[in-house]
Structure formats: structure tokens, C-alpha cells
Amino acid sequence: MDTAMLYALRDPLGVPAHPVIFLVLAVLTWALHIAAVHVLLGSSALAIRGAFSAQDHWRRLADAMVNTAKVAVSVAIVIGVAPLLFVQVIYDPFWYTSNVLSAWWVIAFIFILIVATLALFIFYAMNYEIRHKKVRAPSAMIIAIIGFLVVGFIMHALSVQTLEPDQWREWYAPNGVIDASGRSIHAFDPWRFGFFILLSFPVIGIWLFGYRRYLQGAGESDAGYLDFLQRLGTRLGAVGGVISLILLTLWMRGLPEDISDFATGIWPIAAAAALIVAVAYPVLLGKRLDRGMWGYTPVLVATVAMIVVATMREAVRWVTLFGVHGYNPLDYKIAMDWYSTGLFFLTFGVLGGTIVAYLLTIAWQAGQTEGTYTPSRAVNLLGTAGVVLLLLWIAQYFGFGLWTAYK
Amino acid sequence: MDLIGLFPTWYEPLIGSGWVIGLIATIHVLFSHTAVGAAILFAVLAYIGVRDDRPELIDFIKKYGLFLLVFSYILGSITGPGIWYSTTVGSPRGISALIHNFVWKWATEWVFFVIEVIGVYMMVYMAGKLDRRTYMKVAIIFGLTSYTTMLAIVGILSFMMMPGRPEQWFAEGGYLYGFYGPNTFAQLAIRTAFMFTMTAVVGGIVAAGLKDAAFKQWLLRRLAIVGGLSAIVGMSLYPWYLGTLPGIAHLVMENRLPDYFTPSILIVLGAMLAYFALTFIRPKIVTATLAGFATLAILVLGLWPGETVRESVRKPYIAGQYLYSNQVIGHDVPGMGVKSEIPALQKAGFTQAHIFWPESQREITRENAPEVGRSLALTACSNCHSLSDTGIRPLKNYFPKQADIEGIKTYLLGALSTGNTMYMPQIPLKEAEAEALAVYIASLNDPDAVSRYRAESQTAQLDHRSDEEDK
Ligand code: HEM
């Protein structure tokens, strides 16, 4: 597959804003997607571990983690939509080829994800009282975890296949005969996959610090449980961090010849450093963890670390596709569209920002309040602003729409 | 060399990729409409619960919220990307056309999705925890965002049929002309009406669980009125919708829709009205099972033909009246700098212009002709015609059992290459390509066709040789 062919596969429509915007959004939203996936996998794992423990703290944690997993699955899915969108805007030649060549798995992805999610909800619904009663239907949770791993593996293979354009023809037509069935997975990298999956352990470890702080805010009386969370979080961070670093090293060592320089460059070091900082940070905070808002900061630091990891992942794609194959996503033809570009950023920044801030604030504050929660005037105003913005949005939709359609 | 950005083809031999996509799309339409319907219903219940201070309604929302969550939001939010993924593999350039025109609209919709997901959890898990006014506000935000997701997607769906303002879009391009047109609003009106019908049926499942008999009766009667009226309104909007379709769609509709179509639509409408009338007169008979059954019936009887129509009426295009189902760009779109690929195909043929064409098949010989023919059928026909016995419009059924290769070749060059059919794209084929495809098609009905063709080729070669010897 030479460079001209890769360019020929681009959509002649071009892109409606500068490609770098899509690139940045793809990396940022993917970082959030994978962070939600880590919380999902990590909380599911802790839930099943706790479900089989006789210890009260573990059982309480299992209860909390089932609830976390249940929300995390929705968040992981809904956030996954964003990188899915942005990746195919600028990397369409790669994304579509990879998907079509494993079409059967792409379809299977959907059904496996449905089964896994339903299994998670079944486990949840069967175990309302997991804290005090024996676990029911643990197999549902195990099915869910296996399902999520398979789904993640399909995602992984699709990503890795995009990086090997030279193999595409052989995959499509082995020995010159077209195989259009899409039944094969053509490429995967166990170290890379292992790295992205097992990052769940340090991530959930750090998440436990945030959870601990949240309990403190709600006036938690069981100091032993808070200690338990801190110890467990630290341990998961340390052990998980080491495992992740090993896998990162193995992934880098196994990079194809033509980009092997990457392994010794700045990116893997940056990613490793970010991970080390993220897991060491709560330990370094020490006593400050219990003061003010400090207790939440490990989650923020970890989010930044995930963005660094996501950027490194993008850099692998860049050196492969641009460095080796000459494809530069940033020279995509631009068919600038101001209206829809502006509408998105206003919706995202103003409307979305306002409403999400409002909803999360009341959810968080209500969770910390005994009895009925009444928001402050400022928070109330935020909500009213959200409703007004929604109405404005609808008005502009019909305004521009009717004018365009019937003028 | 003129290369055309065609991707590999995915072909599902058993039922065809078209049906896989249709199936997932139908499931998604059920869940997403249900989700929107249920969201509205819950917002209304929350409103009544708060206004009249009826905590049992809030409890009810809490209890049935899980049902709403699992069955509509979760499944809706998985099957949504599901449609997208399945369209990606079935028609990569089709989805690409939608993405590259409307990426920001999709991204905007995504913002609403995020709000919706947070909203649905809050509706369910914060019921009774938030004070009344706050809970109401969350319900309003949730209800409005559910509707804005529909607003955001409907223009994209409509573009699959045709650009909003075709002339302007072809000439000037741009998001607005692509998204908005009379068809967009007609579709929006019908979908909105249908959303209320869905709310009414799904609401039945929810209402069946109410303890308070008087309230249950009150709610079911109202649902029956909403459902009946919206079904009638939705149906009466159909002529408007049809009027906004392009001329070719009318031709296709008159000639190509299955005979059962109109009657089945009328039967569905009649059955729905009967159901709503019954639940109005005797709300007591509504159980979760009955309402669940009604929901399913609407899915099978109502949505499937609807989706079939949308699929077949836009033939031969898959998007924007410029991209053919078989992924070839069939028209210039000057406003977007898009050029038809037909001239390049006429000049070079699929065998030269297709990026993924196997190298060993770029030259057509008598030996590899059947294989080249299969590759051509996969590339140019399989999007609309299954190559096996089953699936969508099996290709073999459209050719006589005893078809001779010459005859098929003549048809391909005469009708398809020139674009002389109504619902099929123009499919330019070089002469050697037409012959190869003809060999393959003939072999579908008659496995001996290939060996005869090869034998012929030997005689041809022999003839050729003896010609030379004669000299
Ligand atoms: C809940 C189950 C899921 C899991 C465990 C999961 C896991 C993963 C993993 C491990 C990767 C990285 C692969 C690699 O780079 O090696 C990934 C990438 C990705 N996932 Fe997910 N995922 C899930 C669901 C989803 C869903 C539902 C969507 C779409 C709506 C999605 C969209 C994406 C996208 C777009 C990428 C990146 C593609 C690229 O940049 O090349 N994921 N996912």
C-alpha cells in the first residue's frame, strides 16, 4: 500500500474544520474513554473479589464497586462514541479498512457488549444486599468481565490493524483470492493489549482514594474502612504500577523494526513518568489526603497521566503512519463549515458545561447530605441557565432549519 | 493511474450485510424510541408526583427506573454505536459521507448523550433525595435533551435519502443545506408523533405495575388517548413526507415495494388503534405482558416495513443522492469538490482502479475469469444482491437458469454499464470485465458453465493456434 493509495482512500468531502482539532479531540476523549474502561474493569474485579470475602470491609467495598461498575459501563460506552467519531474523520482510510477486514468481529462486538452489560446488571440486581448476604449469581459478573475483555480485545485488534497497511491486501485476498467474510482477526499485540487492560489496577487504586475522600465528606464514621481503602489503594497503585511499567516496556521492545527508535525516545519515558507520578502522588500527599479538597487530587493527577498515555499511543500511530507510510492526517482537505463548528463548541462548552456542572454538583452534594438535599441559590441558577440554554438550542435549530429549508 | 478510494468489501453469505444492518437498526429504533418515550413519561410522572405531592409516584420512578435504564438506555446506547459499526462494515463510504458532512452535528449529539446518561441515573437514584423543585428541573433537562438527540439525528437520517436542499447543496455544499430540507421536517414530525405512540405502548408496561388502581386507570386512559391520537397524526403526515421525496423514490415505490407493504401498514395502524381503544375502555386488562407484547408487535409489524422502505426507496444511492450503494461516487458535487468516479471506471475499469484489487487479478485471462468475476460481483453487486441462495435479492434469481455467458455479458454491457436501469447504479464494466462477471454469474445457476467456458477457451486457443499454423 503506497502513500498515494492511502490518500486516495480519503473521503473527497474533506473535513469541516482544521484536522488538528479532530486529532486533539480524539486523543482527549479517548483518554477519558479508556479511564472509564479502567474504572469499569477495576471495579468489576474488586466487586467479585469482595463478593467472595468474609471480611466486612471487603463486602462493603464489593457493594460500592458494583454500583460503580454499573455507572462506569454506561460512561465508558457513551464516552467511547467520541473517539469513534473523531478517529474516522482524519484516519478514515485506516479505520474503515481495518473494520471491514474484521467485519464479523465488529458485529460480534455489539452483541458481546450487550450480553456483558446485561450480565453486569443481572449481578447488580441479584445482589442488592451483598454487604450482608452471600453473593448470588457470581457467574454473571464473571461473564460480564470476560465479555468486556473480549470487547476490549476486538477494539484493540481494530486499532492495531490500522497500523499495518502493508498487510492489508494479503489479509483481504490471501493468495490472490478475495476473502470477504471478515471472519478473521488479523493482528494483535498481547503486550499492548495487556498494558491497556492491566492499567485498570493502578487506576482503580487511585479511584479508591477519591472514593475515600467522598466518604469523608459524607461524614463517614468507620475509620477502619477508610484505612482499609487507603491501604488497598496504595497497594493496587504500587503493584499495578509496576506491572504496567513492565508491560509498557515489553510493548515498546516489540515495536516493529521501522519504528523501533520510538521505544528509546521521549514518549515512553513521559508515559512511564506520568504513571509513576500518578501512583506515587497519593502516598506523597500523606496526611494532607485528609485535608480540604486534597483527597480528590489523586484522581485529577491520574486523569492527566491518562492523557499523557493517550498522547503516547497517538504518537505510535503518528510515527507509523506518517513516519513509515507518509500519511499526514493534518493535511486533510478542509471544507470549512463555520456554523456546525461553532454550534458544536458552543453546545459543548456552554450548554454542556453548564448542565453537566449542574448535574454533577447536585449529585455530589446530595450524596454528601443527610436527608433531602436543597441546592444553594447559585446552583439553582446554574440549573435554570441549563434549561434556558436547552430552549435556546431548540429555538436556533428550528430558526436556522426552517429558514434553510423553505427560503 | 486513476485510483478510486474503494475499500475492501464485506459480504455475509447467509443473510447479507443489508439485513444484519437492518436488524440492528430496527432493534435500535425500538430501544431509542422507547427510551425517549419512557423519558417523557417519567418526566410527566415526576411532575405530577411533585405537584400533587405524591411520594408513591417518585417511588415508582425509582423502582421502574432500572427497567428503563437496562432496557432502553443501555441497549439503546449500545445498539446506537452498533448501527454505526455495522454500517461501517457494510458501507464504509456511506458512513464516511455522513461523518464527513456532519461530524460536528454528531459531536453535538454526543454532548446531549452524555447529559442524558447522567440524567437517567439521577432521575432514578436521586428520586426522593433531591428537593422537589430540583428534581423537577432534572426531569425537565432530561426530557429536553432526549428530544434534542432526536433533533440532531433526524437531518442526518434525512441526508441518507437526499440532501436537505439538493440543488443548493450540490452547488454550494455546506452543513445547513445538507441537513435541513422539507424532508427533514416531515421526518421529524412523523418521528415525533411515533415517539408519543411508543411512549403510550411502553407506558403501558410501566403503568401495569402501579398499585393505586384509580391512578393506574387515569394514567392508562391518558396514554391510550395520546397513543391513539399520535398514531393517527403520524399516519396522516405520511402524504406530506412522501411529497418531499425525490422523483426517483416515487418510481421505486410504485414499482418495487413488496405488495404486502400498504396492507401491512394499514393493519398495524388498525391494530394499534384497537389496542388503544381497548385499553381506554378497559384499563384493567393491561398487564406488563400484554403491553410488552404490544411493544414487540409494533417492532415487528411496524418498524421493519418502515425501515425496509427507507432502505429500498433511496436506491440506487446510499447517501446524499451522489454515493451509490456499491460505494462508487456516481455524481459530481461541485459545492464540496467531489467528482464522479464513473469516468475513471469507464477508463480503467474496476480491475485497474480499485485500490484493493488483488494484483493477480488485474489482468483478466480465461483462466482467472471466474475468480475475477466473483471479485467484481462482490465489489459491484453484493451490496444489493446476495451471491448465494439466501439473503437480499439473490443475484442468481435475476438471471435465467440456462443463461449463456454471451447473453449475460450483453445485458451487463447494455443495461448496467450504461446506467439504463432505474434502481441500479450505473456500473461501468470493461468488455473483459463484463465477460468475467458473466462467467461467474452463469456459474451460479450452472456449475458446469466454468468448465465449458474453459473448454471453449481451449478450443479458442486451439483455433488460434491452427490459424497460425495455417499461415
Ligand atoms: C465496555 C467495553 C469496552 C472496553 C473494555 C474497551 C476497551 C478498549 C481498549 C483496550 C482500547 C485500546 C486498544 C488499543 O489501542 O490497543 C479501546 C479503544 C477504543 N475504543 Fe473501546 N472499549 C469498550 C467499549 C467501547 C465502545 C462501546 C466504543 C464506541 C462507542 C469504544 C470505542 C473505542 C475507540 C474509538 C477506540 C480507539 C480507536 C483508535 O483510536 O484507534 N469502545 N477500547
mmCIF file of N, CA, C and O and ligand atoms in Angstrom, chain A residues 30 33-34 37 40 77 80-81 83-84 87 95 109 113 148 151-152 155-156 159 192 196-197 313 317, chain B residues 81 85, ligand 1:
data_model
loop_
_atom_site.group_PDB
_atom_site.id
_atom_site.type_symbol
_atom_site.label_atom_id
_atom_site.label_comp_id
_atom_site.label_asym_id
_atom_site.label_seq_id
_atom_site.Cartn_x
_atom_site.Cartn_y
_atom_site.Cartn_z
ATOM 1 N N TRP A 30 -10.420 9.937 23.935
ATOM 2 C CA TRP A 30 -10.009 8.545 24.124
ATOM 3 C C TRP A 30 -9.424 8.347 25.525
ATOM 4 O O TRP A 30 -9.655 7.309 26.159
ATOM 5 N N HIS A 33 -12.260 7.861 27.660
ATOM 6 C CA HIS A 33 -12.873 6.549 27.405
ATOM 7 C C HIS A 33 -12.105 5.450 28.134
ATOM 8 O O HIS A 33 -12.676 4.645 28.854
ATOM 9 N N ILE A 34 -10.801 5.447 27.932
ATOM 10 C CA ILE A 34 -10.028 4.343 28.497
ATOM 11 C C ILE A 34 -9.997 4.461 30.025
ATOM 12 O O ILE A 34 -10.014 3.452 30.731
ATOM 13 N N VAL A 37 -13.081 2.878 31.094
ATOM 14 C CA VAL A 37 -12.940 1.428 30.939
ATOM 15 C C VAL A 37 -12.138 0.858 32.112
ATOM 16 O O VAL A 37 -12.476 -0.184 32.675
ATOM 17 N N LEU A 40 -14.270 0.715 35.061
ATOM 18 C CA LEU A 40 -15.218 -0.391 34.889
ATOM 19 C C LEU A 40 -14.564 -1.734 35.212
ATOM 20 O O LEU A 40 -15.070 -2.520 36.026
ATOM 21 N N ILE A 77 -19.126 3.478 27.570
ATOM 22 C CA ILE A 77 -19.745 3.341 26.248
ATOM 23 C C ILE A 77 -20.020 4.713 25.660
ATOM 24 O O ILE A 77 -19.672 5.005 24.517
ATOM 25 N N GLY A 80 -16.944 6.454 24.691
ATOM 26 C CA GLY A 80 -16.285 5.803 23.553
ATOM 27 C C GLY A 80 -16.781 6.316 22.210
ATOM 28 O O GLY A 80 -16.061 6.272 21.212
ATOM 29 N N VAL A 81 -18.012 6.802 22.185
ATOM 30 C CA VAL A 81 -18.566 7.309 20.934
ATOM 31 C C VAL A 81 -17.721 8.460 20.374
ATOM 32 O O VAL A 81 -17.556 8.580 19.163
ATOM 33 N N PRO A 83 -14.290 9.345 20.569
ATOM 34 C CA PRO A 83 -13.115 8.993 19.758
ATOM 35 C C PRO A 83 -13.493 8.204 18.504
ATOM 36 O O PRO A 83 -12.851 8.339 17.460
ATOM 37 N N LEU A 84 -14.543 7.412 18.612
ATOM 38 C CA LEU A 84 -15.003 6.659 17.447
ATOM 39 C C LEU A 84 -15.312 7.621 16.310
ATOM 40 O O LEU A 84 -14.998 7.383 15.149
ATOM 41 N N VAL A 87 -11.807 9.691 15.284
ATOM 42 C CA VAL A 87 -10.788 8.880 14.620
ATOM 43 C C VAL A 87 -11.131 8.693 13.152
ATOM 44 O O VAL A 87 -10.285 8.804 12.272
ATOM 45 N N TRP A 95 -9.145 3.295 9.468
ATOM 46 C CA TRP A 95 -10.208 2.787 10.336
ATOM 47 C C TRP A 95 -11.171 1.911 9.550
ATOM 48 O O TRP A 95 -11.541 0.818 9.972
ATOM 49 N N PHE A 109 -18.830 -7.677 18.356
ATOM 50 C CA PHE A 109 -18.567 -6.678 19.394
ATOM 51 C C PHE A 109 -19.867 -6.180 20.026
ATOM 52 O O PHE A 109 -20.011 -6.133 21.250
ATOM 53 N N LEU A 113 -21.041 -7.078 23.797
ATOM 54 C CA LEU A 113 -21.166 -5.964 24.740
ATOM 55 C C LEU A 113 -22.564 -5.950 25.374
ATOM 56 O O LEU A 113 -22.705 -5.693 26.571
ATOM 57 N N PHE A 148 -16.392 -8.064 28.645
ATOM 58 C CA PHE A 148 -15.729 -6.760 28.472
ATOM 59 C C PHE A 148 -14.316 -6.952 27.922
ATOM 60 O O PHE A 148 -13.850 -6.174 27.089
ATOM 61 N N VAL A 151 -14.544 -7.712 24.242
ATOM 62 C CA VAL A 151 -14.882 -6.474 23.539
ATOM 63 C C VAL A 151 -13.650 -5.574 23.428
ATOM 64 O O VAL A 151 -13.347 -5.026 22.361
ATOM 65 N N GLY A 152 -12.925 -5.451 24.521
ATOM 66 C CA GLY A 152 -11.721 -4.631 24.502
ATOM 67 C C GLY A 152 -10.690 -5.201 23.541
ATOM 68 O O GLY A 152 -10.004 -4.456 22.843
ATOM 69 N N MET A 155 -11.595 -4.168 20.046
ATOM 70 C CA MET A 155 -11.172 -2.774 19.862
ATOM 71 C C MET A 155 -9.670 -2.703 19.593
ATOM 72 O O MET A 155 -9.199 -1.969 18.732
ATOM 73 N N HIS A 156 -8.957 -3.474 20.399
ATOM 74 C CA HIS A 156 -7.502 -3.467 20.300
ATOM 75 C C HIS A 156 -7.046 -3.947 18.923
ATOM 76 O O HIS A 156 -6.226 -3.307 18.266
ATOM 77 N N SER A 159 -7.581 -1.444 16.298
ATOM 78 C CA SER A 159 -6.602 -0.361 16.342
ATOM 79 C C SER A 159 -5.263 -0.803 15.747
ATOM 80 O O SER A 159 -4.641 -0.067 14.973
ATOM 81 N N ARG A 192 0.737 -4.800 24.230
ATOM 82 C CA ARG A 192 -0.017 -3.557 24.169
ATOM 83 C C ARG A 192 -1.397 -3.742 24.804
ATOM 84 O O ARG A 192 -1.836 -2.933 25.633
ATOM 85 N N PHE A 196 -2.885 -1.894 28.262
ATOM 86 C CA PHE A 196 -4.088 -1.070 28.392
ATOM 87 C C PHE A 196 -5.123 -1.689 29.332
ATOM 88 O O PHE A 196 -5.893 -0.977 29.962
ATOM 89 N N ILE A 197 -5.131 -3.011 29.430
ATOM 90 C CA ILE A 197 -6.117 -3.643 30.318
ATOM 91 C C ILE A 197 -5.646 -3.585 31.769
ATOM 92 O O ILE A 197 -6.388 -3.198 32.669
ATOM 93 N N ARG A 313 0.171 6.948 22.886
ATOM 94 C CA ARG A 313 -0.456 5.991 21.975
ATOM 95 C C ARG A 313 -0.659 6.630 20.602
ATOM 96 O O ARG A 313 -0.433 6.016 19.562
ATOM 97 N N ARG A 317 0.952 5.898 16.605
ATOM 98 C CA ARG A 317 0.232 5.924 15.329
ATOM 99 C C ARG A 317 0.916 6.903 14.369
ATOM 100 O O ARG A 317 1.074 6.637 13.189
ATOM 101 N N PRO B 81 -24.206 2.972 18.680
ATOM 102 C CA PRO B 81 -22.911 2.711 18.049
ATOM 103 C C PRO B 81 -22.962 1.418 17.237
ATOM 104 O O PRO B 81 -22.229 1.267 16.257
ATOM 105 N N TYR B 85 -21.379 0.929 13.754
ATOM 106 C CA TYR B 85 -20.368 -0.074 13.440
ATOM 107 C C TYR B 85 -20.819 -0.966 12.298
ATOM 108 O O TYR B 85 -20.034 -1.283 11.398
HETATM 109 C C1 HEM C 1 -17.026 -1.607 27.665
HETATM 110 C C2 HEM C 1 -16.234 -2.281 26.938
HETATM 111 C C3 HEM C 1 -15.028 -1.673 26.238
HETATM 112 C C4 HEM C 1 -13.731 -1.956 26.518
HETATM 113 C C5 HEM C 1 -13.224 -2.934 27.563
HETATM 114 C C6 HEM C 1 -12.913 -1.164 25.620
HETATM 115 C C7 HEM C 1 -11.529 -1.197 25.602
HETATM 116 C C8 HEM C 1 -10.740 -0.537 24.704
HETATM 117 C C9 HEM C 1 -9.302 -0.685 24.593
HETATM 118 C C10 HEM C 1 -8.438 -1.607 25.445
HETATM 119 C C11 HEM C 1 -8.875 0.122 23.599
HETATM 120 C C12 HEM C 1 -7.422 0.320 23.151
HETATM 121 C C13 HEM C 1 -6.995 -0.618 22.087
HETATM 122 C C14 HEM C 1 -5.570 -0.380 21.670
HETATM 123 O O1 HEM C 1 -5.230 0.753 21.313
HETATM 124 O O2 HEM C 1 -4.796 -1.336 21.698
HETATM 125 C C15 HEM C 1 -10.037 0.800 23.079
HETATM 126 C C16 HEM C 1 -10.019 1.706 22.049
HETATM 127 C C17 HEM C 1 -11.153 2.300 21.538
HETATM 128 N N1 HEM C 1 -12.463 2.102 21.945
HETATM 129 FE FE1 HEM C 1 -13.076 0.959 23.455
HETATM 130 N N2 HEM C 1 -13.729 -0.414 24.831
HETATM 131 C C18 HEM C 1 -15.032 -0.695 25.166
HETATM 132 C C19 HEM C 1 -16.162 -0.154 24.588
HETATM 133 C C20 HEM C 1 -16.157 0.765 23.562
HETATM 134 C C21 HEM C 1 -17.331 1.287 22.904
HETATM 135 C C22 HEM C 1 -18.758 0.898 23.223
HETATM 136 C C23 HEM C 1 -16.891 2.178 21.961
HETATM 137 C C24 HEM C 1 -17.695 3.008 20.985
HETATM 138 C C25 HEM C 1 -18.826 3.510 21.213
HETATM 139 C C26 HEM C 1 -15.466 2.192 22.013
HETATM 140 C C27 HEM C 1 -14.652 2.961 21.198
HETATM 141 C C28 HEM C 1 -13.279 2.878 21.135
HETATM 142 C C29 HEM C 1 -12.469 3.606 20.195
HETATM 143 C C30 HEM C 1 -12.982 4.583 19.130
HETATM 144 C C31 HEM C 1 -11.133 3.240 20.432
HETATM 145 C C32 HEM C 1 -9.879 3.776 19.768
HETATM 146 C C33 HEM C 1 -9.740 3.557 18.335
HETATM 147 C C34 HEM C 1 -8.445 4.173 17.851
HETATM 148 O O3 HEM C 1 -8.065 5.271 18.302
HETATM 149 O O4 HEM C 1 -7.785 3.547 17.023
HETATM 150 N N3 HEM C 1 -15.046 1.328 22.999
HETATM 151 N N4 HEM C 1 -11.158 0.373 23.769
#
